[in-house]
């Protein structure tokens, strides 16, 4: 009896631990990509569900209520704006679009319908792990990107709607969080933005990141801007206040 009670308690603890894991639902037309994602993330601390059709997506989303839904813009049968509205407004789920760099118009439609962010295809299992563990800002907040207009500062150009970034005229793909941070900094060039404001804008007020999360992402952005040929803009830390994008 004691052994059975111990086993039952252990089972309950495992179930409780499982409920605390981040959950991600990936809807993508690419069967090989989904198989790779499931295989490479099998040992990670998250619950991931995959599907390839719109009916599967809607059933899984309603049944499991995942933390985040990654929606392939080209998912067969999905009318993008209505699908995003259903997931984000009716089911109150955070929706991230998966799209190619040349699908700016569709990205714009999806963001306008309520998607929280966009992940560029082809994405990797590591991209999904980062998405699941950090997640987009919760629905109901202000949009992740601070503006819908094209941002030009120094030799940098960033299009929040088209999800494109150019440095010195050369297109560069940025990871989601770095893109969002740079958008915040470019929206207020040569001005100090507090750490708290950046964290709230990019990670959301309900998310408590590790103490060095922002510093790590800023460090990566600095390295990208310094890659030859180096940008004329730099990201400077202002002690005790925050960060500033400094451009001539």
PDB file of C-alpha atoms in Angstrom:
ATOM      1  CA  UNK A   1       0.000   0.000   0.000  1.00  0.00           C
ATOM      2  CA  UNK A   2       2.806   2.385   0.905  1.00  0.00           C
ATOM      3  CA  UNK A   3       4.527   1.599  -2.393  1.00  0.00           C
ATOM      4  CA  UNK A   4       1.302   2.242  -4.298  1.00  0.00           C
ATOM      5  CA  UNK A   5       0.797   5.543  -2.445  1.00  0.00           C
ATOM      6  CA  UNK A   6       4.363   6.555  -3.242  1.00  0.00           C
ATOM      7  CA  UNK A   7       3.887   5.708  -6.919  1.00  0.00           C
ATOM      8  CA  UNK A   8       0.644   7.688  -7.044  1.00  0.00           C
ATOM      9  CA  UNK A   9       2.321  10.695  -5.428  1.00  0.00           C
ATOM     10  CA  UNK A  10       5.211  10.533  -7.885  1.00  0.00           C
ATOM     11  CA  UNK A  11       2.763  10.332 -10.772  1.00  0.00           C
ATOM     12  CA  UNK A  12       0.966  13.396  -9.464  1.00  0.00           C
ATOM     13  CA  UNK A  13       4.233  15.295  -9.159  1.00  0.00           C
ATOM     14  CA  UNK A  14       5.156  14.410 -12.742  1.00  0.00           C
ATOM     15  CA  UNK A  15       1.775  15.577 -13.991  1.00  0.00           C
ATOM     16  CA  UNK A  16       2.090  18.828 -12.063  1.00  0.00           C
ATOM     17  CA  UNK A  17       5.577  19.417 -13.466  1.00  0.00           C
ATOM     18  CA  UNK A  18       4.264  18.718 -16.951  1.00  0.00           C
ATOM     19  CA  UNK A  19       1.485  21.283 -16.544  1.00  0.00           C
ATOM     20  CA  UNK A  20       4.099  23.917 -15.717  1.00  0.00           C
ATOM     21  CA  UNK A  21       6.036  23.368 -18.947  1.00  0.00           C
ATOM     22  CA  UNK A  22       5.668  25.968 -21.720  1.00  0.00           C
ATOM     23  CA  UNK A  23       3.353  24.731 -24.474  1.00  0.00           C
ATOM     24  CA  UNK A  24       3.736  25.377 -28.187  1.00  0.00           C
ATOM     25  CA  UNK A  25       1.434  24.427 -31.068  1.00  0.00           C
ATOM     26  CA  UNK A  26       3.116  24.465 -34.486  1.00  0.00           C
ATOM     27  CA  UNK A  27       0.896  24.487 -37.583  1.00  0.00           C
ATOM     28  CA  UNK A  28       3.024  24.086 -40.709  1.00  0.00           C
ATOM     29  CA  UNK A  29       2.559  22.542 -44.139  1.00  0.00           C
ATOM     30  CA  UNK A  30       6.123  21.127 -44.188  1.00  0.00           C
ATOM     31  CA  UNK A  31       5.955  17.541 -42.883  1.00  0.00           C
ATOM     32  CA  UNK A  32       9.741  17.100 -42.872  1.00  0.00           C
ATOM     33  CA  UNK A  33      10.239  20.285 -40.881  1.00  0.00           C
ATOM     34  CA  UNK A  34       7.668  19.189 -38.294  1.00  0.00           C
ATOM     35  CA  UNK A  35       9.329  15.785 -37.943  1.00  0.00           C
ATOM     36  CA  UNK A  36      12.710  17.434 -37.439  1.00  0.00           C
ATOM     37  CA  UNK A  37      11.279  19.813 -34.853  1.00  0.00           C
ATOM     38  CA  UNK A  38       9.657  17.011 -32.873  1.00  0.00           C
ATOM     39  CA  UNK A  39      12.797  14.866 -32.989  1.00  0.00           C
ATOM     40  CA  UNK A  40      15.270  17.578 -31.952  1.00  0.00           C
ATOM     41  CA  UNK A  41      13.047  19.031 -29.219  1.00  0.00           C
ATOM     42  CA  UNK A  42      11.941  15.718 -27.751  1.00  0.00           C
ATOM     43  CA  UNK A  43      14.256  16.032 -24.743  1.00  0.00           C
ATOM     44  CA  UNK A  44      13.600  19.712 -24.071  1.00  0.00           C
ATOM     45  CA  UNK A  45      11.502  21.065 -21.224  1.00  0.00           C
ATOM     46  CA  UNK A  46       8.433  21.998 -23.239  1.00  0.00           C
ATOM     47  CA  UNK A  47       5.241  20.484 -24.591  1.00  0.00           C
ATOM     48  CA  UNK A  48       5.091  20.754 -28.384  1.00  0.00           C
ATOM     49  CA  UNK A  49       2.205  19.710 -30.624  1.00  0.00           C
ATOM     50  CA  UNK A  50       2.316  19.806 -34.419  1.00  0.00           C
ATOM     51  CA  UNK A  51      -0.317  19.757 -37.153  1.00  0.00           C
ATOM     52  CA  UNK A  52      -0.529  20.308 -40.910  1.00  0.00           C
ATOM     53  CA  UNK A  53      -4.107  21.352 -41.619  1.00  0.00           C
ATOM     54  CA  UNK A  54      -6.519  24.046 -40.503  1.00  0.00           C
ATOM     55  CA  UNK A  55      -9.057  21.623 -38.928  1.00  0.00           C
ATOM     56  CA  UNK A  56      -6.274  19.999 -36.897  1.00  0.00           C
ATOM     57  CA  UNK A  57      -5.044  23.415 -35.802  1.00  0.00           C
ATOM     58  CA  UNK A  58      -8.454  24.566 -34.597  1.00  0.00           C
ATOM     59  CA  UNK A  59      -9.153  21.323 -32.722  1.00  0.00           C
ATOM     60  CA  UNK A  60      -5.747  21.275 -31.013  1.00  0.00           C
ATOM     61  CA  UNK A  61      -5.854  24.972 -30.164  1.00  0.00           C
ATOM     62  CA  UNK A  62      -9.280  24.701 -28.543  1.00  0.00           C
ATOM     63  CA  UNK A  63      -8.440  21.485 -26.703  1.00  0.00           C
ATOM     64  CA  UNK A  64      -4.962  22.271 -25.392  1.00  0.00           C
ATOM     65  CA  UNK A  65      -4.959  26.106 -25.171  1.00  0.00           C
ATOM     66  CA  UNK A  66      -1.185  26.362 -25.753  1.00  0.00           C
ATOM     67  CA  UNK A  67       0.913  29.295 -24.558  1.00  0.00           C
ATOM     68  CA  UNK A  68       1.888  30.100 -28.153  1.00  0.00           C
ATOM     69  CA  UNK A  69       0.680  29.119 -31.619  1.00  0.00           C
ATOM     70  CA  UNK A  70       3.133  29.264 -34.522  1.00  0.00           C
ATOM     71  CA  UNK A  71       1.026  29.644 -37.665  1.00  0.00           C
ATOM     72  CA  UNK A  72       2.481  29.010 -41.115  1.00  0.00           C
ATOM     73  CA  UNK A  73       1.142  31.801 -43.334  1.00  0.00           C
ATOM     74  CA  UNK A  74       0.816  29.262 -46.153  1.00  0.00           C
ATOM     75  CA  UNK A  75      -1.096  26.649 -44.142  1.00  0.00           C
ATOM     76  CA  UNK A  76      -3.555  24.961 -46.558  1.00  0.00           C
ATOM     77  CA  UNK A  77      -7.144  26.097 -46.113  1.00  0.00           C
ATOM     78  CA  UNK A  78      -6.322  28.918 -43.708  1.00  0.00           C
ATOM     79  CA  UNK A  79      -7.725  32.369 -44.540  1.00  0.00           C
ATOM     80  CA  UNK A  80      -5.089  34.298 -42.649  1.00  0.00           C
ATOM     81  CA  UNK A  81      -6.910  37.262 -41.038  1.00  0.00           C
ATOM     82  CA  UNK A  82      -9.920  35.242 -39.906  1.00  0.00           C
ATOM     83  CA  UNK A  83      -7.742  32.402 -38.583  1.00  0.00           C
ATOM     84  CA  UNK A  84      -5.572  34.813 -36.608  1.00  0.00           C
ATOM     85  CA  UNK A  85      -8.623  36.610 -35.215  1.00  0.00           C
ATOM     86  CA  UNK A  86     -10.176  33.314 -34.140  1.00  0.00           C
ATOM     87  CA  UNK A  87      -7.021  32.174 -32.360  1.00  0.00           C
ATOM     88  CA  UNK A  88      -6.021  35.491 -30.795  1.00  0.00           C
ATOM     89  CA  UNK A  89      -9.423  36.983 -29.938  1.00  0.00           C
ATOM     90  CA  UNK A  90     -11.869  34.101 -29.562  1.00  0.00           C
ATOM     91  CA  UNK A  91      -9.406  31.682 -27.930  1.00  0.00           C
ATOM     92  CA  UNK A  92      -7.134  34.382 -26.410  1.00  0.00           C
ATOM     93  CA  UNK A  93      -3.935  32.701 -27.655  1.00  0.00           C
ATOM     94  CA  UNK A  94      -0.631  34.336 -28.558  1.00  0.00           C
ATOM     95  CA  UNK A  95      -0.141  33.859 -32.310  1.00  0.00           C
ATOM     96  CA  UNK A  96       3.232  34.105 -34.051  1.00  0.00           C
ATOM     97  CA  UNK A  97       3.333  34.046 -37.841  1.00  0.00           C
ATOM     98  CA  UNK A  98       5.845  31.907 -39.734  1.00  0.00           C
ATOM     99  CA  UNK A  99       6.625  33.574 -43.055  1.00  0.00           C
ATOM    100  CA  UNK A 100       9.297  34.126 -45.661  1.00  0.00           C
ATOM    101  CA  UNK A 101      11.113  37.456 -46.001  1.00  0.00           C
ATOM    102  CA  UNK A 102       9.213  38.187 -49.247  1.00  0.00           C
ATOM    103  CA  UNK A 103       5.741  37.857 -47.669  1.00  0.00           C
ATOM    104  CA  UNK A 104       5.552  41.342 -46.186  1.00  0.00           C
ATOM    105  CA  UNK A 105       1.969  41.976 -47.315  1.00  0.00           C
ATOM    106  CA  UNK A 106       0.658  38.810 -45.675  1.00  0.00           C
ATOM    107  CA  UNK A 107       2.675  39.531 -42.532  1.00  0.00           C
ATOM    108  CA  UNK A 108       1.059  42.953 -42.376  1.00  0.00           C
ATOM    109  CA  UNK A 109      -2.420  41.404 -42.670  1.00  0.00           C
ATOM    110  CA  UNK A 110      -1.664  38.897 -39.937  1.00  0.00           C
ATOM    111  CA  UNK A 111      -0.280  41.488 -37.526  1.00  0.00           C
ATOM    112  CA  UNK A 112      -3.269  43.742 -38.158  1.00  0.00           C
ATOM    113  CA  UNK A 113      -5.598  40.814 -37.394  1.00  0.00           C
ATOM    114  CA  UNK A 114      -3.999  40.272 -33.989  1.00  0.00           C
ATOM    115  CA  UNK A 115      -0.777  38.257 -34.397  1.00  0.00           C
ATOM    116  CA  UNK A 116       1.819  39.160 -31.766  1.00  0.00           C
ATOM    117  CA  UNK A 117       4.973  38.727 -33.847  1.00  0.00           C
ATOM    118  CA  UNK A 118       6.559  37.020 -36.840  1.00  0.00           C
ATOM    119  CA  UNK A 119       9.228  34.313 -37.138  1.00  0.00           C
ATOM    120  CA  UNK A 120      11.080  34.112 -40.425  1.00  0.00           C
ATOM    121  CA  UNK A 121      11.104  30.841 -42.325  1.00  0.00           C
ATOM    122  CA  UNK A 122      12.959  28.590 -42.526  1.00  0.00           C
ATOM    123  CA  UNK A 123      13.055  28.472 -38.738  1.00  0.00           C
ATOM    124  CA  UNK A 124      15.078  26.003 -36.696  1.00  0.00           C
ATOM    125  CA  UNK A 125      14.176  23.891 -33.661  1.00  0.00           C
ATOM    126  CA  UNK A 126      16.332  26.276 -31.616  1.00  0.00           C
ATOM    127  CA  UNK A 127      14.155  29.175 -32.802  1.00  0.00           C
ATOM    128  CA  UNK A 128      11.081  27.324 -31.532  1.00  0.00           C
ATOM    129  CA  UNK A 129      12.731  26.532 -28.214  1.00  0.00           C
ATOM    130  CA  UNK A 130      13.488  30.222 -27.720  1.00  0.00           C
ATOM    131  CA  UNK A 131       9.957  31.144 -28.750  1.00  0.00           C
ATOM    132  CA  UNK A 132       8.434  28.641 -26.332  1.00  0.00           C
ATOM    133  CA  UNK A 133      10.595  29.659 -23.381  1.00  0.00           C
ATOM    134  CA  UNK A 134      10.412  33.437 -23.850  1.00  0.00           C
ATOM    135  CA  UNK A 135       7.237  33.813 -25.880  1.00  0.00           C
ATOM    136  CA  UNK A 136       5.736  36.894 -27.509  1.00  0.00           C
ATOM    137  CA  UNK A 137       4.102  39.545 -25.364  1.00  0.00           C
ATOM    138  CA  UNK A 138       0.717  38.460 -23.961  1.00  0.00           C
ATOM    139  CA  UNK A 139      -2.330  39.324 -26.011  1.00  0.00           C
ATOM    140  CA  UNK A 140      -4.092  42.516 -24.937  1.00  0.00           C
ATOM    141  CA  UNK A 141      -0.850  44.485 -24.620  1.00  0.00           C
ATOM    142  CA  UNK A 142       0.413  47.067 -27.026  1.00  0.00           C
ATOM    143  CA  UNK A 143       1.919  45.563 -30.195  1.00  0.00           C
ATOM    144  CA  UNK A 144       5.451  44.283 -29.871  1.00  0.00           C
ATOM    145  CA  UNK A 145       6.698  46.578 -32.575  1.00  0.00           C
ATOM    146  CA  UNK A 146       6.623  50.208 -31.585  1.00  0.00           C
ATOM    147  CA  UNK A 147       5.598  51.611 -34.947  1.00  0.00           C
ATOM    148  CA  UNK A 148       4.106  50.527 -38.258  1.00  0.00           C
ATOM    149  CA  UNK A 149       6.217  52.967 -40.278  1.00  0.00           C
ATOM    150  CA  UNK A 150       9.631  52.452 -41.854  1.00  0.00           C
ATOM    151  CA  UNK A 151      12.455  53.413 -39.484  1.00  0.00           C
ATOM    152  CA  UNK A 152      15.659  54.943 -40.873  1.00  0.00           C
ATOM    153  CA  UNK A 153      18.491  55.908 -38.542  1.00  0.00           C
ATOM    154  CA  UNK A 154      22.031  56.443 -39.818  1.00  0.00           C
ATOM    155  CA  UNK A 155      22.810  53.526 -42.119  1.00  0.00           C
ATOM    156  CA  UNK A 156      20.123  51.353 -40.513  1.00  0.00           C
ATOM    157  CA  UNK A 157      16.685  50.708 -41.987  1.00  0.00           C
ATOM    158  CA  UNK A 158      14.011  48.634 -40.283  1.00  0.00           C
ATOM    159  CA  UNK A 159      10.521  47.771 -41.523  1.00  0.00           C
ATOM    160  CA  UNK A 160       8.374  46.503 -38.608  1.00  0.00           C
ATOM    161  CA  UNK A 161       5.461  45.488 -40.837  1.00  0.00           C
ATOM    162  CA  UNK A 162       7.524  43.734 -43.511  1.00  0.00           C
ATOM    163  CA  UNK A 163       9.793  42.327 -40.804  1.00  0.00           C
ATOM    164  CA  UNK A 164      12.927  43.359 -42.678  1.00  0.00           C
ATOM    165  CA  UNK A 165      16.182  44.961 -41.562  1.00  0.00           C
ATOM    166  CA  UNK A 166      18.976  46.477 -43.634  1.00  0.00           C
ATOM    167  CA  UNK A 167      22.375  47.687 -42.532  1.00  0.00           C
ATOM    168  CA  UNK A 168      24.220  49.810 -45.060  1.00  0.00           C
ATOM    169  CA  UNK A 169      21.748  48.668 -47.711  1.00  0.00           C
ATOM    170  CA  UNK A 170      22.379  44.971 -47.064  1.00  0.00           C
ATOM    171  CA  UNK A 171      19.478  42.827 -45.857  1.00  0.00           C
ATOM    172  CA  UNK A 172      20.151  41.074 -42.556  1.00  0.00           C
ATOM    173  CA  UNK A 173      17.928  38.583 -40.747  1.00  0.00           C
ATOM    174  CA  UNK A 174      17.655  39.250 -37.025  1.00  0.00           C
ATOM    175  CA  UNK A 175      16.239  36.879 -34.396  1.00  0.00           C
ATOM    176  CA  UNK A 176      12.847  37.963 -33.104  1.00  0.00           C
ATOM    177  CA  UNK A 177      13.937  39.527 -29.796  1.00  0.00           C
ATOM    178  CA  UNK A 178      16.860  41.400 -31.352  1.00  0.00           C
ATOM    179  CA  UNK A 179      14.570  42.749 -34.062  1.00  0.00           C
ATOM    180  CA  UNK A 180      12.110  44.004 -31.462  1.00  0.00           C
ATOM    181  CA  UNK A 181      14.833  45.594 -29.324  1.00  0.00           C
ATOM    182  CA  UNK A 182      16.342  47.366 -32.299  1.00  0.00           C
ATOM    183  CA  UNK A 183      12.900  48.621 -33.323  1.00  0.00           C
ATOM    184  CA  UNK A 184      12.495  50.189 -29.868  1.00  0.00           C
ATOM    185  CA  UNK A 185      15.919  51.824 -30.006  1.00  0.00           C
ATOM    186  CA  UNK A 186      15.497  53.071 -33.589  1.00  0.00           C
ATOM    187  CA  UNK A 187      12.140  54.616 -32.721  1.00  0.00           C
ATOM    188  CA  UNK A 188      13.962  56.927 -30.276  1.00  0.00           C
ATOM    189  CA  UNK A 189      17.492  57.439 -31.635  1.00  0.00           C
ATOM    190  CA  UNK A 190      20.029  59.265 -29.482  1.00  0.00           C
ATOM    191  CA  UNK A 191      17.696  58.988 -26.498  1.00  0.00           C
ATOM    192  CA  UNK A 192      18.134  56.839 -23.404  1.00  0.00           C
ATOM    193  CA  UNK A 193      15.517  54.107 -23.000  1.00  0.00           C
ATOM    194  CA  UNK A 194      15.309  52.482 -19.587  1.00  0.00           C
ATOM    195  CA  UNK A 195      15.893  48.775 -19.088  1.00  0.00           C
ATOM    196  CA  UNK A 196      12.394  48.491 -17.636  1.00  0.00           C
ATOM    197  CA  UNK A 197      10.804  50.045 -20.733  1.00  0.00           C
ATOM    198  CA  UNK A 198      12.706  47.724 -23.073  1.00  0.00           C
ATOM    199  CA  UNK A 199      11.847  44.653 -21.031  1.00  0.00           C
ATOM    200  CA  UNK A 200       8.168  45.600 -20.883  1.00  0.00           C
ATOM    201  CA  UNK A 201       7.958  46.389 -24.596  1.00  0.00           C
ATOM    202  CA  UNK A 202       9.711  43.253 -25.799  1.00  0.00           C
ATOM    203  CA  UNK A 203       9.088  40.594 -23.136  1.00  0.00           C
ATOM    204  CA  UNK A 204       5.876  41.891 -21.590  1.00  0.00           C
ATOM    205  CA  UNK A 205       5.093  43.168 -18.132  1.00  0.00           C
ATOM    206  CA  UNK A 206       4.058  39.729 -16.824  1.00  0.00           C
ATOM    207  CA  UNK A 207       7.336  38.059 -17.811  1.00  0.00           C
ATOM    208  CA  UNK A 208      10.243  38.129 -15.362  1.00  0.00           C
ATOM    209  CA  UNK A 209      13.420  37.439 -17.360  1.00  0.00           C
ATOM    210  CA  UNK A 210      16.750  36.366 -15.942  1.00  0.00           C
ATOM    211  CA  UNK A 211      18.834  39.288 -14.761  1.00  0.00           C
ATOM    212  CA  UNK A 212      21.172  39.216 -17.764  1.00  0.00           C
ATOM    213  CA  UNK A 213      18.602  38.501 -20.491  1.00  0.00           C
ATOM    214  CA  UNK A 214      18.488  42.059 -21.811  1.00  0.00           C
ATOM    215  CA  UNK A 215      22.262  42.489 -21.577  1.00  0.00           C
ATOM    216  CA  UNK A 216      22.838  39.304 -23.590  1.00  0.00           C
ATOM    217  CA  UNK A 217      20.510  40.398 -26.407  1.00  0.00           C
ATOM    218  CA  UNK A 218      21.991  43.905 -26.466  1.00  0.00           C
ATOM    219  CA  UNK A 219      25.453  42.345 -26.663  1.00  0.00           C
ATOM    220  CA  UNK A 220      24.450  40.301 -29.693  1.00  0.00           C
ATOM    221  CA  UNK A 221      23.000  43.359 -31.398  1.00  0.00           C
ATOM    222  CA  UNK A 222      26.219  45.279 -30.768  1.00  0.00           C
ATOM    223  CA  UNK A 223      28.244  42.519 -32.391  1.00  0.00           C
ATOM    224  CA  UNK A 224      25.993  42.515 -35.446  1.00  0.00           C
ATOM    225  CA  UNK A 225      26.306  46.273 -35.879  1.00  0.00           C
ATOM    226  CA  UNK A 226      30.091  46.051 -35.486  1.00  0.00           C
ATOM    227  CA  UNK A 227      30.557  43.363 -38.137  1.00  0.00           C
ATOM    228  CA  UNK A 228      32.567  44.689 -41.132  1.00  0.00           C
ATOM    229  CA  UNK A 229      31.691  47.016 -42.617  1.00  0.00           C
ATOM    230  CA  UNK A 230      30.754  48.396 -39.204  1.00  0.00           C
ATOM    231  CA  UNK A 231      27.624  50.514 -38.841  1.00  0.00           C
ATOM    232  CA  UNK A 232      27.954  54.199 -38.000  1.00  0.00           C
ATOM    233  CA  UNK A 233      25.475  53.568 -35.175  1.00  0.00           C
ATOM    234  CA  UNK A 234      26.354  52.088 -31.802  1.00  0.00           C
ATOM    235  CA  UNK A 235      24.334  50.911 -28.807  1.00  0.00           C
ATOM    236  CA  UNK A 236      25.652  52.570 -25.673  1.00  0.00           C
ATOM    237  CA  UNK A 237      24.909  51.651 -22.069  1.00  0.00           C
ATOM    238  CA  UNK A 238      24.123  54.604 -19.818  1.00  0.00           C
ATOM    239  CA  UNK A 239      25.013  53.501 -16.314  1.00  0.00           C
ATOM    240  CA  UNK A 240      22.009  53.245 -14.032  1.00  0.00           C
ATOM    241  CA  UNK A 241      19.575  54.382 -16.730  1.00  0.00           C
ATOM    242  CA  UNK A 242      19.407  52.118 -19.774  1.00  0.00           C
ATOM    243  CA  UNK A 243      20.534  52.028 -23.395  1.00  0.00           C
ATOM    244  CA  UNK A 244      20.824  54.508 -26.240  1.00  0.00           C
ATOM    245  CA  UNK A 245      21.193  54.013 -29.996  1.00  0.00           C
ATOM    246  CA  UNK A 246      23.786  56.623 -30.909  1.00  0.00           C
ATOM    247  CA  UNK A 247      23.966  57.686 -34.544  1.00  0.00           C
ATOM    248  CA  UNK A 248      25.644  60.688 -36.223  1.00  0.00           C
TER     249      UNK A 248
END
